């Protein structure tokens, strides 16, 4: 009985042991399966988080690209096609940003300015340029700069992005919020395949101010346009394929309802996760799933554990040592689970170690706990040299005390403004080199206590260098490397502020080379550029270390004299510049002699701000040019009054022609042999409604400088031809009429056609038209002048040289060109009785002209003594107040005779067949 009871007891114990073993086997299998499932899920979550971070980081890179492009506009103002192409080409976008179709700039154009914008673009060489689609809109944002400018992207050149509601909504939001904004999903034609693909556009506003204004209204008023990138989502995601785990798939959709990438989550997905994130103003749903995350890895141990446990349970009552084997297997499974956990941790460490950004963790006291490989490369330290030491070793000494204060305040639970913000700080490499870096700090929550801090670091040295390069391009002249107008403006404002504090003087010298255009026209722009380089070098030798030399453009330079004690130091530098420029220079085998005109203004005497000083120096420079060139001129209030009067005249003159304020007077010209009327000289007059009659000597030079002389001269020709014909009909005599031509008029290539048209419309026979030109006009470009004179002579028009004797008075050009008349200037006639020199000159002109078969007319005859002298010397004709002042055409009269005829020809005088000497003209 006892043995049976013992056997039953042992059997029960064996059965109990077997059941216990089976139970433990099932529990172990469930535990292993659960552990593996949790490990796989955690691995999936880590991979999906990393993939999400990579996607968002790609968009941050695109934003940084736009920020750099916007910075180019901020420092340059107007950016041209070449500067845009140079900047984008230097960024090597195809290598750094695959999937980016284009970077563009959209210029904001008001409805009223649209036609002018189209004309400007066509004048810049884009002959077929147009803005599309057509339609009336209050504003337009037109794509004017695109890079790369290939066949696909060229289709968008001139496209009005503001015409599309989706794009317009994104642009308005970007403008008002002063940040980058994405559009709703769109389709674009790919540059690699001519088919539509899902995409989005990122817009960043560009303001005319250097920083975004504070208010929405101010931002709208200051907007000049947008920089944007076109991003193909599919191409962007595909570039992440090499770095994402196998078996992890994803889909992206805009919450507005449009799909950007991927499809629906399959039912067979083992794991899935879904996040709603805000990406530059759009809410996107990111779905990720895995159907075979651990493809190629060892299969689960759970079934094996269960089978082995059951087998052991069945064999337990036969083999009591199975319990021992179960214990051993359980220990093995525990080790495997521990290894799995360690593998998970290693996976996390591998992700951190493989990151391209430096990642380090520190404890609340600032002690470094981890230091990844990217951080090692960035700082030059090994992880073992940094871990366990204070993180302040990675920053320059001057920042460490402030850092320690921030850490102490953080430990006390104070301000946490160092967390969750990305800021620019300075790092210190092992070799002592400082470098700029972008730092973001996050907190690892350790159960509610002050946890570890995680720092993510990015070396932005290259980005800073690019910004410095862009700034250099925007602030320096491309040819001479001198500061340009933008940098000069900044330096001048700083110098004025300093001078105001220290009670010193600032000098602004406007330097303009005299007749530099002749060098470009005759020797070419390459020689001209070499001259400018030498001039820049010479100017720098004339100033002090603290002064600045800038190039404003063309042949114009500005010298900024900073902190001068008095005006004498400034004038000494101005004199040195005049001497330095006048020294001969050898360029391209040519010895060149140049001169310069310098205008000088000083703070505070001549202006209290940069704009006024530059304007006044420019005024003084033009005064130096008008008073002989080759010297410097100090600014004065009288110059400003003359400049303002000139500006007022220029403005009033533009209205005078259209409102009929100009009129013509005619001064009689008399034959000194017969005393009869030969013709008249047409003289322009300006009857101003408020200032009365303005003399020609006051407004003609202004018209010459501003180019208005062309329009005024054309009106004079047409008016004189018409009025001269009416005078001939009214007086019954074929009078000749003389008209003064300015050098600008004479240089017109179509002058012959203009003269012919004026005569035809006015009904005047060209043989009764005399054109008066100056001596200087004949000496400028002889071949062109000869062709013009031949054309005029072919028409029958006669040529007179006005004010002869005051200029070159060269026999060479008189004999070379077909000249009919010489006019003795009134300055010689005025003193012809009392000044033997003037009398000799007048006598020589008459004799010389008659020897060449050229008639002579004296101007400014006012007395009988002057008239008698000229008649005795055989002068052919005269005009002046002695015969009468100029009158309108309707008041011009024909007296029976101005003078009694000469009984016999004076010695050397010309003979004429007509009764009144008509063939003189």
Coordinates of N, CA, C and O in Angstrom, one line a residue, residues 684-766:
X684 N 14.8 131.3 -81.5 CA 13.7 130.7 -80.6 C 13.5 131.6 -79.4 O 14.5 132.1 -78.8
X685 N 12.3 131.7 -78.9 CA 12.0 132.4 -77.7 C 11.1 131.6 -76.8 O 10.3 130.8 -77.4
X686 N 11.2 131.8 -75.5 CA 10.3 131.0 -74.6 C 9.5 132.0 -73.8 O 10.0 132.7 -72.9
X687 N 8.2 132.0 -74.1 CA 7.3 132.9 -73.3 C 6.6 132.1 -72.2 O 5.6 131.4 -72.4
X688 N 7.3 132.2 -71.0 CA 6.8 131.4 -69.9 C 5.6 132.1 -69.3 O 5.5 133.3 -69.1
X689 N 4.5 131.3 -68.9 CA 3.3 132.0 -68.4 C 3.5 132.7 -67.1 O 2.7 133.6 -66.8
X690 N 4.5 132.4 -66.3 CA 4.7 133.1 -65.0 C 6.0 133.9 -65.0 O 6.0 135.0 -64.4
X691 N 7.1 133.5 -65.6 CA 8.3 134.2 -65.5 C 8.6 135.1 -66.7 O 9.6 135.8 -66.8
X692 N 7.6 135.1 -67.7 CA 7.8 135.9 -68.8 C 8.8 135.4 -69.8 O 8.9 134.1 -70.0
X693 N 9.5 136.2 -70.6 CA 10.4 135.8 -71.6 C 11.7 135.3 -71.0 O 12.4 136.0 -70.3
X694 N 12.0 134.0 -71.3 CA 13.2 133.4 -70.8 C 14.2 133.4 -72.0 O 13.9 132.9 -73.1
X695 N 15.4 134.0 -71.8 CA 16.4 134.1 -73.0 C 16.9 132.7 -73.3 O 17.1 131.9 -72.5
X696 N 17.3 132.6 -74.6 CA 17.8 131.3 -75.1 C 19.1 130.9 -74.4 O 19.4 129.7 -74.1
X697 N 19.9 131.9 -74.0 CA 21.2 131.5 -73.4 C 21.0 130.8 -72.0 O 21.9 130.2 -71.5
X698 N 19.8 131.0 -71.5 CA 19.5 130.3 -70.2 C 19.0 128.9 -70.4 O 19.3 128.0 -69.6
X699 N 18.1 128.7 -71.4 CA 17.5 127.4 -71.4 C 18.1 126.5 -72.5 O 17.9 125.2 -72.4
X700 N 18.8 127.0 -73.5 CA 19.3 126.1 -74.6 C 20.4 125.2 -74.0 O 20.4 124.0 -74.3
X701 N 21.3 125.7 -73.1 CA 22.3 124.7 -72.5 C 21.6 123.6 -71.8 O 22.1 122.4 -71.8
X702 N 20.5 123.9 -71.1 CA 19.8 122.9 -70.3 C 19.2 121.9 -71.3 O 19.2 120.6 -71.0
X703 N 18.7 122.3 -72.4 CA 18.1 121.4 -73.4 C 19.1 120.5 -74.0 O 18.9 119.4 -74.3
X704 N 20.4 121.1 -74.2 CA 21.5 120.3 -74.7 C 21.8 119.2 -73.7 O 22.0 118.0 -74.1
X705 N 22.0 119.5 -72.4 CA 22.4 118.5 -71.4 C 21.4 117.4 -71.3 O 21.7 116.3 -71.1
X706 N 20.1 117.8 -71.3 CA 19.1 116.8 -71.0 C 18.6 116.0 -72.3 O 17.8 115.1 -72.2
X707 N 19.0 116.5 -73.5 CA 18.6 115.8 -74.7 C 17.3 116.3 -75.3 O 16.9 115.9 -76.3
X708 N 16.7 117.3 -74.6 CA 15.4 117.8 -75.1 C 15.6 118.6 -76.3 O 14.7 119.0 -77.0
X709 N 16.9 119.0 -76.6 CA 17.2 119.8 -77.8 C 16.7 119.1 -79.1 O 16.4 119.8 -80.1
X710 N 16.7 117.8 -79.1 CA 16.3 117.0 -80.3 C 14.8 117.4 -80.6 O 14.5 117.7 -81.7
X711 N 14.0 117.2 -79.6 CA 12.5 117.5 -79.8 C 12.3 119.0 -80.1 O 11.5 119.3 -81.0
X712 N 13.0 119.8 -79.4 CA 12.8 121.3 -79.6 C 13.3 121.6 -81.0 O 12.7 122.4 -81.7
X713 N 14.5 121.1 -81.4 CA 15.1 121.4 -82.7 C 14.2 120.9 -83.8 O 14.1 121.6 -84.9
X714 N 13.6 119.8 -83.7 CA 12.6 119.3 -84.7 C 11.4 120.3 -84.9 O 11.0 120.6 -86.0
X715 N 10.9 120.7 -83.7 CA 9.8 121.7 -83.8 C 10.2 123.0 -84.4 O 9.5 123.6 -85.2
X716 N 11.5 123.5 -84.1 CA 12.0 124.7 -84.7 C 12.1 124.6 -86.2 O 11.6 125.4 -87.0
X717 N 12.6 123.4 -86.7 CA 12.8 123.3 -88.2 C 11.4 123.3 -88.9 O 11.2 124.0 -89.9
X718 N 10.5 122.6 -88.4 CA 9.1 122.5 -89.0 C 8.4 123.8 -88.9 O 7.8 124.3 -89.9
X719 N 8.5 124.5 -87.8 CA 7.9 125.8 -87.6 C 8.5 126.8 -88.5 O 7.8 127.6 -89.2
X720 N 9.8 126.9 -88.6 CA 10.5 127.9 -89.4 C 10.2 127.7 -90.9 O 9.9 128.6 -91.7
X721 N 10.2 126.4 -91.4 CA 9.9 126.2 -92.8 C 8.5 126.7 -93.1 O 8.3 127.3 -94.2
X722 N 7.6 126.4 -92.3 CA 6.2 126.8 -92.5 C 6.0 128.3 -92.5 O 5.4 128.9 -93.4
X723 N 6.6 129.0 -91.5 CA 6.5 130.4 -91.3 C 7.3 131.2 -92.4 O 6.9 132.2 -92.9
X724 N 8.5 130.6 -92.8 CA 9.3 131.3 -93.8 C 8.5 131.3 -95.2 O 8.5 132.3 -95.9
X725 N 7.8 130.2 -95.5 CA 7.0 130.1 -96.7 C 5.9 131.1 -96.7 O 5.7 131.8 -97.7
X726 N 5.3 131.2 -95.5 CA 4.2 132.2 -95.4 C 4.7 133.7 -95.5 O 4.0 134.5 -96.1
X727 N 5.9 133.9 -95.0 CA 6.5 135.3 -95.1 C 6.8 135.6 -96.6 O 6.6 136.7 -97.0
X728 N 7.4 134.6 -97.3 CA 7.7 134.8 -98.7 C 6.4 135.1 -99.5 O 6.4 136.1 -100.3
X729 N 5.3 134.4 -99.2 CA 4.1 134.7 -99.9 C 3.5 136.1 -99.5 O 3.0 136.8 -100.4
X730 N 3.6 136.5 -98.2 CA 3.1 137.7 -97.8 C 3.9 138.9 -98.3 O 3.4 140.0 -98.7
X731 N 5.3 138.7 -98.3 CA 6.1 139.8 -98.7 C 6.4 139.9 -100.2 O 7.0 140.9 -100.7
X732 N 6.1 138.8 -100.9 CA 6.4 138.7 -102.3 C 7.9 138.6 -102.6 O 8.3 139.1 -103.7
X733 N 8.7 138.1 -101.8 CA 10.1 138.0 -102.0 C 10.6 136.7 -101.5 O 10.2 136.2 -100.5
X734 N 11.5 136.0 -102.2 CA 12.1 134.7 -101.9 C 13.2 134.9 -100.8 O 14.4 134.8 -101.1
X735 N 12.8 135.1 -99.6 CA 13.7 135.3 -98.5 C 14.4 133.9 -98.1 O 13.7 132.9 -98.1
X736 N 15.6 134.0 -97.7 CA 16.3 132.8 -97.1 C 16.2 133.0 -95.6 O 16.2 134.0 -95.1
X737 N 16.1 131.8 -95.0 CA 16.0 131.8 -93.5 C 17.1 130.9 -92.9 O 17.3 129.8 -93.4
X738 N 17.8 131.4 -91.9 CA 18.8 130.6 -91.2 C 18.3 130.0 -89.9 O 17.6 130.7 -89.1
X739 N 18.7 128.8 -89.7 CA 18.3 128.1 -88.5 C 19.6 127.5 -87.8 O 20.4 126.9 -88.5
X740 N 19.7 127.7 -86.5 CA 20.8 127.1 -85.8 C 20.6 125.6 -85.5 O 19.5 125.2 -85.0
X741 N 21.6 124.8 -85.7 CA 21.5 123.4 -85.4 C 22.5 123.1 -84.3 O 23.6 123.5 -84.3
X742 N 22.0 122.4 -83.2 CA 22.9 122.0 -82.1 C 23.7 120.8 -82.6 O 23.4 120.0 -83.5
X743 N 24.9 120.5 -81.9 CA 25.7 119.4 -82.2 C 24.9 118.1 -82.1 O 25.1 117.2 -82.9
X744 N 24.0 118.0 -81.2 CA 23.2 116.7 -81.1 C 22.3 116.5 -82.3 O 22.1 115.4 -82.8
X745 N 21.7 117.6 -82.7 CA 20.9 117.5 -83.9 C 21.7 117.1 -85.1 O 21.3 116.2 -85.9
X746 N 22.8 117.7 -85.3 CA 23.6 117.4 -86.5 C 24.1 116.0 -86.5 O 24.4 115.4 -87.5
X747 N 24.3 115.4 -85.3 CA 24.8 114.0 -85.2 C 23.7 113.0 -85.5 O 24.0 111.8 -85.6
X748 N 22.5 113.4 -85.7 CA 21.4 112.4 -86.0 C 21.7 111.8 -87.4 O 21.9 112.5 -88.4
X749 N 21.6 110.5 -87.4 CA 21.9 109.8 -88.7 C 20.8 110.1 -89.8 O 21.1 110.0 -91.0
X750 N 19.6 110.4 -89.4 CA 18.6 110.7 -90.3 C 18.3 112.2 -90.5 O 17.2 112.6 -90.8
X751 N 19.3 113.0 -90.3 CA 19.1 114.5 -90.3 C 18.6 114.9 -91.7 O 17.7 115.7 -91.8
X752 N 19.2 114.3 -92.8 CA 18.7 114.7 -94.1 C 17.3 114.4 -94.3 O 16.6 115.3 -94.9
X753 N 16.8 113.3 -93.9 CA 15.4 112.9 -94.0 C 14.5 113.9 -93.2 O 13.4 114.3 -93.7
X754 N 15.0 114.3 -92.0 CA 14.2 115.3 -91.2 C 14.1 116.6 -91.9 O 13.1 117.3 -91.9
X755 N 15.2 117.1 -92.5 CA 15.2 118.4 -93.2 C 14.3 118.3 -94.4 O 13.5 119.3 -94.6
X756 N 14.4 117.3 -95.1 CA 13.6 117.1 -96.3 C 12.1 117.1 -96.0 O 11.3 117.7 -96.6
X757 N 11.8 116.4 -94.9 CA 10.4 116.3 -94.4 C 9.9 117.7 -94.0 O 8.8 118.1 -94.3
X758 N 10.7 118.4 -93.2 CA 10.3 119.7 -92.7 C 10.0 120.7 -93.9 O 9.0 121.4 -93.9
X759 N 10.9 120.7 -94.9 CA 10.7 121.6 -96.1 C 9.5 121.2 -96.8 O 8.7 122.0 -97.3
X760 N 9.3 119.9 -97.0 CA 8.1 119.4 -97.8 C 6.8 119.8 -97.1 O 5.9 120.3 -97.7
X761 N 6.8 119.5 -95.7 CA 5.5 119.9 -95.0 C 5.3 121.4 -95.0 O 4.1 121.8 -95.0
X762 N 6.4 122.2 -94.8 CA 6.2 123.6 -94.7 C 6.1 124.3 -96.1 O 5.7 125.5 -96.2
X763 N 6.4 123.6 -97.2 CA 6.3 124.2 -98.5 C 7.4 125.0 -98.9 O 7.3 125.9 -99.8
X764 N 8.6 124.9 -98.2 CA 9.7 125.8 -98.4 C 10.7 125.1 -99.3 O 11.1 123.9 -99.1
X765 N 11.2 125.8 -100.4 CA 12.2 125.2 -101.2 C 13.5 125.1 -100.4 O 13.9 126.1 -99.8
X766 N 14.2 124.0 -100.4 CA 15.4 123.8 -99.6 C 16.5 124.8 -99.9 O 17.3 125.1 -99.0

